[in-house]
PDB file of C-alpha atoms in Angstrom:
ATOM      1  CA  GLY A   1       7.872 -18.795   3.230  1.00 53.00           C
ATOM      2  CA  ALA A   2       8.755 -17.243   0.062  1.00 81.00           C
ATOM      3  CA  GLY A   3       6.314 -14.261   0.366  1.00 93.00           C
ATOM      4  CA  VAL A   4       3.627 -12.753   2.509  1.00 97.00           C
ATOM      5  CA  SER A   5       0.558 -15.083   2.584  1.00 97.00           C
ATOM      6  CA  GLN A   6      -2.893 -14.154   3.537  1.00 98.00           C
ATOM      7  CA  SER A   7      -5.900 -16.242   4.072  1.00 96.00           C
ATOM      8  CA  PRO A   8      -8.479 -16.681   3.165  1.00 97.00           C
ATOM      9  CA  ARG A   9      -8.541 -14.858  -0.202  1.00 97.00           C
ATOM     10  CA  TYR A  10     -12.244 -14.296  -0.262  1.00 97.00           C
ATOM     11  CA  LYS A  11     -14.478 -14.015   2.674  1.00 98.00           C
ATOM     12  CA  VAL A  12     -18.264 -13.509   2.561  1.00 98.00           C
ATOM     13  CA  ALA A  13     -19.871 -12.771   5.817  1.00 97.00           C
ATOM     14  CA  LYS A  14     -23.533 -11.875   6.887  1.00 97.00           C
ATOM     15  CA  ARG A  15     -23.839  -8.549   8.684  1.00 97.00           C
ATOM     16  CA  GLY A  16     -23.323  -9.187  12.337  1.00 97.00           C
ATOM     17  CA  GLN A  17     -20.843 -12.121  12.055  1.00 97.00           C
ATOM     18  CA  ASP A  18     -17.233 -12.128  13.344  1.00 98.00           C
ATOM     19  CA  VAL A  19     -14.541 -12.783  10.868  1.00 98.00           C
ATOM     20  CA  ALA A  20     -10.822 -13.595  11.372  1.00 98.00           C
ATOM     21  CA  LEU A  21      -8.242 -12.859   8.735  1.00 98.00           C
ATOM     22  CA  ARG A  22      -4.708 -14.330   8.674  1.00 98.00           C
ATOM     23  CA  CYS A  23      -1.443 -13.017   7.722  1.00 98.00           C
ATOM     24  CA  ASP A  24       1.605 -15.081   7.444  1.00 98.00           C
ATOM     25  CA  PRO A  25       4.633 -12.524   6.981  1.00 97.00           C
ATOM     26  CA  ILE A  26       8.067 -13.377   5.600  1.00 96.00           C
ATOM     27  CA  SER A  27      10.067 -15.556   8.036  1.00 95.00           C
ATOM     28  CA  GLY A  28      12.187 -13.294  10.337  1.00 93.00           C
ATOM     29  CA  HIS A  29      10.319 -10.045   9.409  1.00 94.00           C
ATOM     30  CA  VAL A  30      10.207  -7.622  12.360  1.00 94.00           C
ATOM     31  CA  SER A  31       7.437  -5.285  11.109  1.00 94.00           C
ATOM     32  CA  LEU A  32       3.914  -6.079  10.280  1.00 96.00           C
ATOM     33  CA  PHE A  33       1.371  -3.718   8.860  1.00 96.00           C
ATOM     34  CA  TRP A  34      -2.412  -4.127   8.245  1.00 97.00           C
ATOM     35  CA  TYR A  35      -4.071  -1.911   5.719  1.00 97.00           C
ATOM     36  CA  GLN A  36      -7.795  -1.680   4.444  1.00 98.00           C
ATOM     37  CA  GLN A  37      -8.465  -0.858   0.818  1.00 97.00           C
ATOM     38  CA  ALA A  38     -11.926  -0.055  -0.130  1.00 96.00           C
ATOM     39  CA  LEU A  39     -13.117  -0.532  -3.556  1.00 94.00           C
ATOM     40  CA  GLY A  40     -11.673   2.105  -5.971  1.00 92.00           C
ATOM     41  CA  GLN A  41      -9.565   3.610  -3.143  1.00 94.00           C
ATOM     42  CA  GLY A  42      -5.891   3.354  -2.084  1.00 96.00           C
ATOM     43  CA  PRO A  43      -5.115   1.526   1.128  1.00 96.00           C
ATOM     44  CA  GLU A  44      -5.520   3.139   4.550  1.00 96.00           C
ATOM     45  CA  PHE A  45      -3.487   2.237   7.447  1.00 95.00           C
ATOM     46  CA  LEU A  46      -5.001   0.176  10.124  1.00 97.00           C
ATOM     47  CA  THR A  47      -2.379  -1.204  12.715  1.00 97.00           C
ATOM     48  CA  TYR A  48       1.551  -1.691  13.115  1.00 95.00           C
ATOM     49  CA  PHE A  49       3.252  -4.575  14.907  1.00 96.00           C
ATOM     50  CA  GLN A  50       6.842  -4.519  15.762  1.00 94.00           C
ATOM     51  CA  ASN A  51       7.419  -8.171  16.637  1.00 95.00           C
ATOM     52  CA  GLU A  52       4.864  -9.059  18.988  1.00 96.00           C
ATOM     53  CA  ALA A  53       4.010  -5.445  20.295  1.00 96.00           C
ATOM     54  CA  GLN A  54       1.278  -3.692  18.663  1.00 96.00           C
ATOM     55  CA  LEU A  55       2.811  -0.257  18.610  1.00 94.00           C
ATOM     56  CA  ASP A  56       0.201   1.660  16.634  1.00 94.00           C
ATOM     57  CA  LYS A  57      -3.493   1.011  16.315  1.00 94.00           C
ATOM     58  CA  SER A  58      -4.585   4.485  15.409  1.00 95.00           C
ATOM     59  CA  GLY A  59      -6.118   3.553  12.301  1.00 95.00           C
ATOM     60  CA  LEU A  60      -8.428   0.795  13.473  1.00 97.00           C
ATOM     61  CA  PRO A  61     -11.877   2.451  12.537  1.00 95.00           C
ATOM     62  CA  SER A  62     -13.814   0.948  15.536  1.00 94.00           C
ATOM     63  CA  ASP A  63     -13.452  -1.146  18.799  1.00 95.00           C
ATOM     64  CA  ARG A  64     -14.933  -3.914  16.529  1.00 97.00           C
ATOM     65  CA  PHE A  65     -11.488  -4.279  15.059  1.00 98.00           C
ATOM     66  CA  PHE A  66      -8.788  -6.211  16.877  1.00 97.00           C
ATOM     67  CA  ALA A  67      -5.496  -7.271  15.611  1.00 98.00           C
ATOM     68  CA  GLU A  68      -2.797  -9.498  17.416  1.00 97.00           C
ATOM     69  CA  ARG A  69       0.499 -11.122  16.777  1.00 97.00           C
ATOM     70  CA  PRO A  70       1.061 -13.112  19.646  1.00 96.00           C
ATOM     71  CA  GLU A  71       4.548 -14.874  18.861  1.00 94.00           C
ATOM     72  CA  GLY A  72       5.734 -12.152  16.447  1.00 92.00           C
ATOM     73  CA  SER A  73       5.231 -14.047  13.532  1.00 95.00           C
ATOM     74  CA  VAL A  74       1.491 -14.819  12.246  1.00 97.00           C
ATOM     75  CA  SER A  75      -1.015 -11.961  12.821  1.00 98.00           C
ATOM     76  CA  THR A  76      -4.885 -12.233  12.938  1.00 98.00           C
ATOM     77  CA  LEU A  77      -7.150  -9.260  12.177  1.00 98.00           C
ATOM     78  CA  LYS A  78     -10.450  -9.801  13.900  1.00 98.00           C
ATOM     79  CA  ILE A  79     -13.752  -8.105  13.068  1.00 98.00           C
ATOM     80  CA  GLN A  80     -16.500  -8.473  15.366  1.00 98.00           C
ATOM     81  CA  ARG A  81     -20.196  -7.884  14.305  1.00 97.00           C
ATOM     82  CA  THR A  82     -19.289  -7.104  10.719  1.00 97.00           C
ATOM     83  CA  GLN A  83     -21.027  -4.258   9.056  1.00 97.00           C
ATOM     84  CA  GLN A  84     -21.458  -3.509   5.333  1.00 96.00           C
ATOM     85  CA  GLU A  85     -19.037  -0.656   5.502  1.00 96.00           C
ATOM     86  CA  ASP A  86     -16.266  -3.080   6.488  1.00 97.00           C
ATOM     87  CA  SER A  87     -16.233  -4.666   3.070  1.00 98.00           C
ATOM     88  CA  ALA A  88     -13.019  -3.928   1.514  1.00 98.00           C
ATOM     89  CA  VAL A  89      -9.776  -5.768   0.794  1.00 97.00           C
ATOM     90  CA  TYR A  90      -7.478  -6.123   3.826  1.00 98.00           C
ATOM     91  CA  LEU A  91      -4.015  -5.917   2.919  1.00 97.00           C
ATOM     92  CA  CYS A  92      -0.864  -7.192   5.169  1.00 97.00           C
ATOM     93  CA  ALA A  93       2.636  -6.202   4.616  1.00 96.00           C
ATOM     94  CA  SER A  94       5.839  -7.107   6.172  1.00 95.00           C
ATOM     95  CA  SER A  95       9.524  -5.645   6.573  1.00 92.00           C
ATOM     96  CA  SER A  96      12.761  -6.982   7.873  1.00 89.00           C
ATOM     97  CA  TYR A  97      13.252  -3.565   9.190  1.00 84.00           C
ATOM     98  CA  PRO A  98      11.487  -1.613  12.343  1.00 84.00           C
ATOM     99  CA  ALA A  99       9.020   0.881  10.951  1.00 78.00           C
ATOM    100  CA  SER A 100      11.296   3.771  11.926  1.00 74.00           C
ATOM    101  CA  ALA A 101      13.922   2.670   9.368  1.00 72.00           C
ATOM    102  CA  THR A 102      13.907   4.888   6.451  1.00 65.00           C
ATOM    103  CA  ASN A 103      15.432   2.254   4.201  1.00 64.00           C
ATOM    104  CA  GLU A 104      12.578  -0.362   4.805  1.00 71.00           C
ATOM    105  CA  LYS A 105      11.111  -2.144   2.004  1.00 85.00           C
ATOM    106  CA  LEU A 106       7.600  -3.480   2.506  1.00 91.00           C
ATOM    107  CA  PHE A 107       6.399  -6.680   1.023  1.00 94.00           C
ATOM    108  CA  PHE A 108       2.706  -7.170   0.425  1.00 96.00           C
ATOM    109  CA  GLY A 109       0.446 -10.078   0.524  1.00 96.00           C
ATOM    110  CA  SER A 110      -2.565 -10.535  -1.864  1.00 96.00           C
ATOM    111  CA  GLY A 111      -5.003  -9.598   0.638  1.00 97.00           C
ATOM    112  CA  THR A 112      -8.452 -10.829   1.700  1.00 98.00           C
ATOM    113  CA  GLN A 113     -11.412  -9.544   0.060  1.00 97.00           C
ATOM    114  CA  LEU A 114     -14.102  -9.275   2.599  1.00 98.00           C
ATOM    115  CA  SER A 115     -17.839  -8.883   1.487  1.00 98.00           C
ATOM    116  CA  VAL A 116     -20.482  -8.234   4.047  1.00 97.00           C
ATOM    117  CA  LEU A 117     -23.846  -8.834   3.023  1.00 95.00           C
TER     118      LEU A 117
ATOM    119  CA  ALA B   1      -2.465  16.484   7.252  1.00 81.00           C
ATOM    120  CA  GLN B   2      -0.703  15.090   4.407  1.00 87.00           C
ATOM    121  CA  THR B   3      -2.616  14.112   1.131  1.00 94.00           C
ATOM    122  CA  VAL B   4      -1.838  12.405  -2.047  1.00 97.00           C
ATOM    123  CA  THR B   5      -3.823  13.110  -5.268  1.00 97.00           C
ATOM    124  CA  GLN B   6      -3.935  11.083  -8.478  1.00 97.00           C
ATOM    125  CA  SER B   7      -6.024  13.059 -11.155  1.00 96.00           C
ATOM    126  CA  GLN B   8      -6.263  10.276 -13.743  1.00 97.00           C
ATOM    127  CA  PRO B   9      -8.660   7.488 -12.827  1.00 97.00           C
ATOM    128  CA  GLU B  10      -7.551   5.799 -16.114  1.00 97.00           C
ATOM    129  CA  MET B  11      -4.921   6.000 -18.809  1.00 97.00           C
ATOM    130  CA  SER B  12      -4.331   4.012 -21.960  1.00 97.00           C
ATOM    131  CA  VAL B  13      -1.190   3.575 -23.970  1.00 97.00           C
ATOM    132  CA  GLN B  14      -0.373   1.515 -27.153  1.00 97.00           C
ATOM    133  CA  GLU B  15       2.270  -1.191 -26.396  1.00 97.00           C
ATOM    134  CA  ALA B  16       5.847  -0.024 -27.044  1.00 97.00           C
ATOM    135  CA  GLU B  17       4.985   3.604 -26.376  1.00 97.00           C
ATOM    136  CA  THR B  18       5.585   5.773 -23.468  1.00 98.00           C
ATOM    137  CA  VAL B  19       3.032   6.994 -20.695  1.00 98.00           C
ATOM    138  CA  THR B  20       3.223   9.164 -17.723  1.00 98.00           C
ATOM    139  CA  LEU B  21       1.063   8.897 -14.699  1.00 98.00           C
ATOM    140  CA  SER B  22       0.583  12.037 -12.514  1.00 98.00           C
ATOM    141  CA  CYS B  23       0.738  12.455  -8.682  1.00 98.00           C
ATOM    142  CA  THR B  24       0.492  15.413  -6.610  1.00 98.00           C
ATOM    143  CA  TYR B  25       0.925  15.667  -2.829  1.00 97.00           C
ATOM    144  CA  ASP B  26       0.367  18.050   0.142  1.00 96.00           C
ATOM    145  CA  THR B  27       2.866  18.240   3.133  1.00 94.00           C
ATOM    146  CA  SER B  28       4.503  20.568   5.339  1.00 92.00           C
ATOM    147  CA  GLU B  29       7.337  18.304   5.942  1.00 90.00           C
ATOM    148  CA  SER B  30      10.768  18.588   4.391  1.00 89.00           C
ATOM    149  CA  ASP B  31      11.855  15.129   4.781  1.00 90.00           C
ATOM    150  CA  TYR B  32       9.798  12.470   3.186  1.00 93.00           C
ATOM    151  CA  TYR B  33       9.630   9.479   0.751  1.00 94.00           C
ATOM    152  CA  LEU B  34       7.465   8.930  -2.321  1.00 95.00           C
ATOM    153  CA  PHE B  35       6.631   5.766  -3.886  1.00 96.00           C
ATOM    154  CA  TRP B  36       5.008   4.233  -7.069  1.00 97.00           C
ATOM    155  CA  TYR B  37       3.298   0.816  -6.420  1.00 97.00           C
ATOM    156  CA  LYS B  38       1.780  -1.472  -8.951  1.00 97.00           C
ATOM    157  CA  GLN B  39      -1.346  -3.456  -8.081  1.00 97.00           C
ATOM    158  CA  PRO B  40      -2.072  -6.307 -10.609  1.00 96.00           C
ATOM    159  CA  PRO B  41      -5.408  -8.125 -10.332  1.00 92.00           C
ATOM    160  CA  SER B  42      -3.708 -10.474  -7.932  1.00 91.00           C
ATOM    161  CA  ARG B  43      -3.963  -7.603  -5.475  1.00 94.00           C
ATOM    162  CA  GLN B  44      -0.431  -7.812  -4.281  1.00 94.00           C
ATOM    163  CA  MET B  45       1.097  -4.322  -4.089  1.00 94.00           C
ATOM    164  CA  ILE B  46       4.590  -4.342  -5.915  1.00 95.00           C
ATOM    165  CA  LEU B  47       7.008  -1.441  -5.336  1.00 95.00           C
ATOM    166  CA  VAL B  48       7.909   0.018  -8.602  1.00 96.00           C
ATOM    167  CA  ILE B  49      10.163   2.973  -7.710  1.00 95.00           C
ATOM    168  CA  ARG B  50      11.106   5.008  -4.651  1.00 94.00           C
ATOM    169  CA  GLN B  51      12.281   8.652  -4.302  1.00 95.00           C
ATOM    170  CA  GLU B  52      13.751  10.120  -1.362  1.00 92.00           C
ATOM    171  CA  ALA B  53      12.670  14.064  -1.039  1.00 92.00           C
ATOM    172  CA  TYR B  54      16.446  15.100  -0.193  1.00 91.00           C
ATOM    173  CA  LYS B  55      17.771  13.686  -3.379  1.00 90.00           C
ATOM    174  CA  GLN B  56      17.478  16.100  -6.192  1.00 86.00           C
ATOM    175  CA  GLN B  57      18.171  13.218  -8.863  1.00 93.00           C
ATOM    176  CA  ASN B  58      15.169  11.641 -10.218  1.00 95.00           C
ATOM    177  CA  ALA B  59      14.909   7.832  -9.421  1.00 94.00           C
ATOM    178  CA  THR B  60      15.067   5.382 -12.222  1.00 95.00           C
ATOM    179  CA  GLU B  61      14.527   1.720 -12.405  1.00 94.00           C
ATOM    180  CA  ASN B  62      14.886   0.247 -15.812  1.00 95.00           C
ATOM    181  CA  ARG B  63      11.862   1.357 -17.920  1.00 97.00           C
ATOM    182  CA  PHE B  64      10.525   3.317 -15.091  1.00 98.00           C
ATOM    183  CA  SER B  65      11.423   6.880 -14.102  1.00 97.00           C
ATOM    184  CA  VAL B  66       9.974   9.737 -12.026  1.00 97.00           C
ATOM    185  CA  ASN B  67       9.853  13.283 -12.458  1.00 97.00           C
ATOM    186  CA  PHE B  68      10.101  14.797  -8.901  1.00 96.00           C
ATOM    187  CA  GLN B  69       9.441  18.385  -8.503  1.00 95.00           C
ATOM    188  CA  LYS B  70       9.719  19.175  -4.867  1.00 94.00           C
ATOM    189  CA  ALA B  71       8.613  22.864  -5.018  1.00 94.00           C
ATOM    190  CA  ALA B  72       5.491  21.869  -7.062  1.00 95.00           C
ATOM    191  CA  LYS B  73       5.018  18.904  -4.948  1.00 96.00           C
ATOM    192  CA  SER B  74       4.692  16.676  -8.019  1.00 97.00           C
ATOM    193  CA  PHE B  75       5.884  13.276  -8.620  1.00 97.00           C
ATOM    194  CA  SER B  76       4.914  11.743 -11.936  1.00 98.00           C
ATOM    195  CA  LEU B  77       5.849   8.154 -13.105  1.00 98.00           C
ATOM    196  CA  LYS B  78       6.953   7.562 -16.801  1.00 98.00           C
ATOM    197  CA  ILE B  79       6.871   4.277 -18.219  1.00 98.00           C
ATOM    198  CA  SER B  80       8.962   3.763 -21.400  1.00 97.00           C
ATOM    199  CA  ASP B  81       8.428   0.866 -23.951  1.00 97.00           C
ATOM    200  CA  SER B  82       5.219  -0.130 -22.344  1.00 97.00           C
ATOM    201  CA  GLN B  83       4.633  -3.844 -22.146  1.00 97.00           C
ATOM    202  CA  LEU B  84       1.229  -5.830 -21.690  1.00 96.00           C
ATOM    203  CA  GLY B  85       2.464  -6.885 -18.376  1.00 96.00           C
ATOM    204  CA  ASP B  86       2.471  -3.308 -17.282  1.00 97.00           C
ATOM    205  CA  ALA B  87      -1.264  -3.183 -17.027  1.00 97.00           C
ATOM    206  CA  ALA B  88      -2.576  -2.618 -13.714  1.00 98.00           C
ATOM    207  CA  MET B  89      -3.558  -0.256 -10.922  1.00 98.00           C
ATOM    208  CA  TYR B  90      -0.732   2.145 -10.110  1.00 98.00           C
ATOM    209  CA  PHE B  91      -0.672   3.886  -6.632  1.00 98.00           C
ATOM    210  CA  CYS B  92       1.337   6.978  -5.700  1.00 98.00           C
ATOM    211  CA  ALA B  93       2.185   6.936  -2.024  1.00 96.00           C
ATOM    212  CA  TYR B  94       3.926   9.270   0.713  1.00 95.00           C
ATOM    213  CA  ARG B  95       5.777   8.724   3.766  1.00 93.00           C
ATOM    214  CA  SER B  96       7.224  11.295   6.181  1.00 90.00           C
ATOM    215  CA  ASP B  97      10.409  10.623   7.771  1.00 85.00           C
ATOM    216  CA  SER B  98       8.818  10.952  11.167  1.00 84.00           C
ATOM    217  CA  ASN B  99       5.735   8.535  10.542  1.00 85.00           C
ATOM    218  CA  TYR B 100       5.852   5.203   8.909  1.00 86.00           C
ATOM    219  CA  GLN B 101       2.291   5.145   7.875  1.00 91.00           C
ATOM    220  CA  LEU B 102       2.059   5.310   3.972  1.00 93.00           C
ATOM    221  CA  ILE B 103      -0.510   7.825   2.710  1.00 95.00           C
ATOM    222  CA  TRP B 104      -1.893   6.640  -0.545  1.00 97.00           C
ATOM    223  CA  GLY B 105      -3.604   8.163  -3.802  1.00 97.00           C
ATOM    224  CA  ALA B 106      -6.754   6.567  -5.239  1.00 97.00           C
ATOM    225  CA  GLY B 107      -4.800   4.989  -8.027  1.00 97.00           C
ATOM    226  CA  THR B 108      -4.629   5.047 -11.973  1.00 98.00           C
ATOM    227  CA  LYS B 109      -5.783   2.055 -13.822  1.00 98.00           C
ATOM    228  CA  LEU B 110      -3.336   1.710 -16.730  1.00 98.00           C
ATOM    229  CA  ILE B 111      -4.444  -0.201 -19.925  1.00 98.00           C
ATOM    230  CA  ILE B 112      -1.985  -1.410 -22.456  1.00 97.00           C
ATOM    231  CA  LYS B 113      -3.360  -1.679 -25.938  1.00 96.00           C
ATOM    232  CA  PRO B 114      -1.644  -4.434 -28.211  1.00 93.00           C
TER     233      PRO B 114
END
């Protein structure tokens, strides 16, 4: 596609529900990142994929968070048993370069705003 | 650990005038990259400008320029001839040469007065 696409744009969940957030990166992009942006804050790193391999999940806040990219393209971020503190915008970004490349340029999606009631 | 600080929660400027947004950072690394991103209400982060720490020359992109002071660990963004479309949140971000994770400031909301 022309850009990074994320869906849904808004998601309201009741506390305890499971949610799945989708990211469709630019076609052919090797790297895919997930960031969490709390209200009034800058984003915080969650996880990184190079193709289908999840090379870094150090930013995932708990074992309720799980991400996958099984075919090296679309990625899904799943949050189990959602809590109010999970309320945030979840941003996805992709790049045509591996993350180790210093000339990488990231392309961001418009995020999914998750509200947990 | 690296940190990025944006001390101005909000700035306003008259259309066509110049505004400077401040950013300071803390790191013990010598090789790193600094970025300014714009986030409009659409929430999509858009890269405005990038600076490599090893370059002494300040980066410039059309009406956007930076003042990079490596010793002071300061990285301010100057927007000249401000336009209504510049209104957005602006985030300063840092990336070390050895770690791809971006470290972000809390952002500055820029308001353009017509």
